[in-house]
Short mmCIF file of C-alpha atoms and ligand atoms in Angstrom, two decimals:
data_model
loop_
_atom_site.label_atom_id
_atom_site.label_comp_id
_atom_site.label_asym_id
_atom_site.label_seq_id
_atom_site.Cartn_x
_atom_site.Cartn_y
_atom_site.Cartn_z
CA MET A 199 5.90 99.07 141.17
CA THR A 200 9.55 99.81 141.84
CA ARG A 201 10.47 99.47 145.50
CA HIS A 202 13.01 101.74 147.18
CA PHE A 203 15.60 100.36 149.54
CA VAL A 204 14.95 102.16 152.83
CA GLU A 205 16.40 99.57 155.21
CA ASN A 206 19.71 99.97 157.04
CA ASP A 207 21.06 96.45 156.47
CA LEU A 208 22.01 94.72 153.24
CA LEU A 209 23.42 91.24 152.66
CA ILE A 210 25.97 90.92 149.83
CA ALA A 211 24.91 87.46 148.69
CA THR A 212 28.09 86.02 147.20
CA HIS A 213 31.04 83.89 148.33
CA ASN A 214 33.22 85.18 145.46
CA GLN A 215 35.97 87.35 147.02
CA GLY A 216 36.56 89.23 143.74
CA LYS A 217 32.91 90.23 143.55
CA ILE A 218 32.80 91.18 147.25
CA ALA A 219 35.80 93.51 146.78
CA GLU A 220 34.12 95.13 143.76
CA PHE A 221 30.78 95.55 145.51
CA LEU A 222 32.48 97.19 148.50
CA GLN A 223 34.29 99.61 146.23
CA LEU A 224 31.13 100.39 144.25
CA TYR A 225 29.28 100.95 147.49
CA GLN A 226 31.97 103.27 148.90
CA LEU A 227 32.19 105.28 145.70
CA HIS A 228 28.56 105.50 144.67
CA CYS A 229 26.09 104.67 147.44
CA PRO A 230 24.25 107.83 148.55
CA ARG A 231 23.92 106.83 152.23
CA THR A 232 25.44 104.65 154.93
CA ILE A 233 24.24 101.04 155.01
CA THR A 234 25.45 98.19 157.22
CA LEU A 235 26.71 95.53 154.85
CA HIS A 236 26.53 91.85 155.82
CA SER A 237 28.38 88.93 154.30
CA THR A 238 27.34 85.33 153.62
CA LYS A 239 30.40 84.43 155.74
CA ASP A 240 28.38 85.43 158.83
CA TYR A 241 25.99 82.54 158.11
CA THR A 242 26.53 78.81 157.85
CA LEU A 243 24.36 78.51 154.77
CA PRO A 244 25.48 76.26 151.91
CA PRO A 245 25.31 78.12 148.57
CA PRO A 246 22.15 77.36 146.56
CA GLU A 247 22.34 75.27 143.41
CA GLU A 248 22.43 77.55 140.38
CA THR A 249 19.78 75.80 138.31
CA GLY A 250 18.69 78.84 136.25
CA THR A 251 19.10 78.97 132.49
CA SER A 252 20.14 82.65 132.36
CA PHE A 253 22.21 85.14 134.37
CA LEU A 254 19.00 86.80 135.50
CA GLU A 255 17.34 83.56 136.66
CA ASN A 256 20.42 82.62 138.67
CA ALA A 257 20.75 86.08 140.25
CA ILE A 258 17.08 85.96 141.31
CA LEU A 259 17.45 82.42 142.64
CA LYS A 260 20.47 83.40 144.79
CA ALA A 261 18.95 86.66 146.09
CA ARG A 262 15.68 84.85 147.03
CA TYR A 263 17.51 82.04 148.79
CA TYR A 264 19.71 84.30 150.93
CA SER A 265 16.94 86.74 151.76
CA LYS A 266 14.58 83.94 152.82
CA HIS A 267 17.21 82.30 155.05
CA THR A 268 18.64 85.44 156.67
CA GLY A 269 15.62 87.75 156.91
CA LEU A 270 17.73 90.51 155.30
CA VAL A 271 17.40 92.28 151.98
CA ALA A 272 19.89 90.39 149.78
CA LEU A 273 21.84 91.59 146.75
CA ALA A 274 23.01 88.80 144.44
CA ASP A 275 24.89 88.91 141.17
CA ASP A 276 25.22 86.34 138.45
CA SER A 277 27.79 87.10 135.84
CA GLY A 278 30.05 85.57 133.25
CA LEU A 279 31.81 85.77 129.95
CA ALA A 280 30.08 85.00 126.63
CA VAL A 281 32.37 84.35 123.65
CA THR A 282 30.79 84.87 120.22
CA ALA A 283 32.89 82.26 118.38
CA LEU A 284 31.85 79.66 120.97
CA GLY A 285 28.14 80.36 120.70
CA GLY A 286 28.06 82.32 123.96
CA ALA A 287 30.07 79.81 126.06
CA PRO A 288 31.10 79.66 128.85
CA GLY A 289 28.17 81.98 129.76
CA ILE A 290 26.38 80.93 132.94
CA TYR A 291 28.98 78.17 133.40
CA SER A 292 31.91 80.65 133.55
CA SER A 293 32.96 79.91 137.12
CA ARG A 294 33.18 76.12 136.52
CA TYR A 295 34.50 76.20 132.94
CA GLY A 296 38.03 75.22 134.03
CA GLY A 297 36.73 72.10 135.77
CA LYS A 298 37.01 73.23 139.36
CA GLU A 299 34.81 76.09 140.65
CA GLY A 300 36.79 79.34 140.48
CA ASP A 301 39.90 77.89 138.76
CA SER A 302 40.34 80.80 136.36
CA LYS A 303 43.82 79.76 135.14
CA ALA A 304 42.42 76.43 133.91
CA ALA A 305 39.34 78.21 132.50
CA MET A 306 41.47 80.65 130.45
CA GLU A 307 43.62 77.77 129.15
CA LYS A 308 40.52 75.81 128.14
CA LEU A 309 39.13 78.88 126.39
CA GLN A 310 42.37 79.41 124.45
CA HIS A 311 42.30 75.76 123.40
CA ALA A 312 38.62 75.90 122.36
CA LEU A 313 39.29 79.03 120.26
CA ALA A 314 42.31 77.42 118.58
CA GLU A 315 40.10 74.46 117.61
CA CYS A 316 37.12 76.46 116.35
CA SER A 317 36.66 77.72 112.79
CA SER A 318 36.78 81.45 113.70
CA THR A 319 39.85 83.65 113.55
CA PRO A 320 40.88 86.60 115.77
CA PRO A 321 39.74 89.07 116.88
CA PHE A 322 37.61 86.95 119.22
CA HIS A 323 34.65 89.04 120.31
CA ALA A 324 33.27 88.50 123.79
CA ALA A 325 31.15 90.24 126.41
CA PHE A 326 30.92 90.18 130.17
CA HIS A 327 27.33 90.11 131.43
CA CYS A 328 26.05 90.85 134.90
CA ALA A 329 22.54 90.44 136.31
CA LEU A 330 21.78 91.88 139.74
CA ALA A 331 18.82 90.93 141.89
CA LEU A 332 17.79 92.71 145.09
CA CYS A 333 15.33 90.62 147.09
CA TRP A 334 13.34 91.55 150.20
CA PRO A 335 12.28 88.92 152.77
CA ASP A 336 8.66 89.25 151.58
CA GLY A 337 9.79 88.07 148.12
CA HIS A 338 9.76 91.42 146.28
CA ILE A 339 12.53 91.57 143.66
CA GLU A 340 14.21 94.39 141.75
CA THR A 341 16.63 93.48 138.94
CA THR A 342 19.06 95.17 136.58
CA THR A 343 21.59 94.01 133.99
CA GLY A 344 24.87 95.35 132.62
CA THR A 345 27.15 94.35 129.75
CA VAL A 346 30.60 95.30 128.46
CA GLY A 347 31.81 94.18 125.05
CA GLY A 348 35.40 93.58 124.00
CA THR A 349 37.86 91.06 122.60
CA LEU A 350 39.98 88.27 124.02
CA ARG A 351 43.78 88.31 123.95
CA PHE A 352 46.20 85.51 124.85
CA PRO A 353 48.40 84.99 126.79
CA PRO A 354 46.72 86.50 129.89
CA SER A 355 48.19 89.84 130.98
CA GLY A 356 48.00 91.72 134.26
CA LEU A 357 47.50 90.66 137.83
CA SER A 358 44.53 92.80 138.87
CA GLY A 359 40.92 91.75 139.20
CA PHE A 360 39.76 88.15 139.07
CA GLY A 361 38.40 85.45 136.77
CA TYR A 362 38.86 86.19 133.07
CA ASP A 363 40.11 89.78 133.58
CA PRO A 364 43.66 89.10 132.24
CA ILE A 365 42.37 88.04 128.77
CA PHE A 366 39.54 90.57 128.32
CA ILE A 367 40.24 93.83 126.48
CA PRO A 368 37.20 96.10 126.78
CA GLN A 369 36.10 97.85 123.59
CA GLY A 370 38.15 100.97 122.82
CA GLU A 371 41.03 99.94 125.13
CA THR A 372 44.42 98.33 124.58
CA ARG A 373 44.90 96.99 128.11
CA SER A 374 43.11 94.01 129.66
CA PHE A 375 40.94 94.40 132.76
CA GLY A 376 43.78 92.56 134.51
CA GLU A 377 46.16 95.42 133.65
CA MET A 378 43.82 98.14 134.91
CA SER A 379 43.49 99.49 138.41
CA SER A 380 40.27 98.53 140.17
CA VAL A 381 38.93 102.06 139.69
CA GLU A 382 39.66 101.92 135.95
CA LYS A 383 37.92 98.56 135.63
CA GLN A 384 34.94 99.75 137.67
CA ALA A 385 34.35 102.65 135.31
CA ARG A 386 33.89 100.23 132.39
CA SER A 387 32.59 97.00 133.88
CA HIS A 388 29.35 95.08 133.42
CA ARG A 389 28.94 94.95 137.23
CA PHE A 390 29.33 98.71 137.55
CA ARG A 391 26.76 99.31 134.80
CA ALA A 392 24.22 96.99 136.46
CA MET A 393 24.99 98.52 139.88
CA GLN A 394 24.65 102.08 138.65
CA GLN A 395 21.21 101.24 137.26
CA LEU A 396 20.18 99.54 140.51
CA LEU A 397 21.34 102.51 142.57
CA GLN A 398 19.26 104.86 140.43
CA GLN A 399 16.27 102.49 140.53
CA CYS A 400 16.20 101.74 144.26
CA PHE A 401 18.64 103.84 146.29
CA TYR A 402 18.08 107.45 145.20
P1 IMP B 99 28.98 83.26 139.27
O1 IMP B 99 29.50 83.37 140.67
O2 IMP B 99 28.25 82.01 138.99
O3 IMP B 99 28.21 84.48 138.87
O4 IMP B 99 30.30 83.16 138.37
C1 IMP B 99 30.80 84.24 137.70
C2 IMP B 99 32.10 83.85 137.02
O5 IMP B 99 32.21 84.60 135.81
C3 IMP B 99 33.34 84.21 137.85
O6 IMP B 99 33.77 83.16 138.65
C4 IMP B 99 34.36 84.58 136.77
O7 IMP B 99 34.96 83.42 136.26
C5 IMP B 99 33.48 85.19 135.67
N1 IMP B 99 33.34 86.65 135.87
C6 IMP B 99 32.24 87.34 136.25
N2 IMP B 99 32.51 88.66 136.36
C7 IMP B 99 33.81 88.79 136.06
C8 IMP B 99 34.68 89.92 136.03
O8 IMP B 99 34.32 91.07 136.34
N3 IMP B 99 35.95 89.66 135.66
C9 IMP B 99 36.40 88.42 135.33
N4 IMP B 99 35.64 87.34 135.38
C10 IMP B 99 34.34 87.51 135.74
#
């Protein structure tokens, strides 16, 4: 049975500053009541190893880990970019695709190189995926997912957002996520879609 979030405290279970900023904005714009948000920075916990084989498995794994070790309800996200011409890569390996965790400049360069080498031609279709997991200390889990489709465009354009935003043009748009304001991106993003579903499922 679906469980409603009735607690007053919620841990945002991510070390990714881009995701934290987006979660805070989503919360401020859409959350129906006041909740005290906690950060993983307040704890000296090493991040768990992401051993799942899907976005959903990794989101669940992270939410479980942080909830168990903090005693708080934890909200974790696992997300990434899947490129059709590359068989869905980088997918769950998006954050490490450039070699070093979070090096998005290197990751976008590697992607451009991989697409130049592959047999497909532009437009290069891709989608951002997001899985959210909300875990209670007793182990109960609620999950949602969100996706946004689009195409990739090189060279990167725009300075907003994070990760692959400067090369991703969402369907029906001419500007990359990197060229949009945070509010414009939020209205179209995979994370917003997953969050909207979670809010309806557990917070209203
Ligand atoms: P995770 O922390 O393992 O979920 O890694 C997610 C990675 O996917 C990030 O480090 C980014 O490289 C990429 N990613 C996920 N969501 C977005 C987004 O909204 N914009 C751009 N890149 C994203």
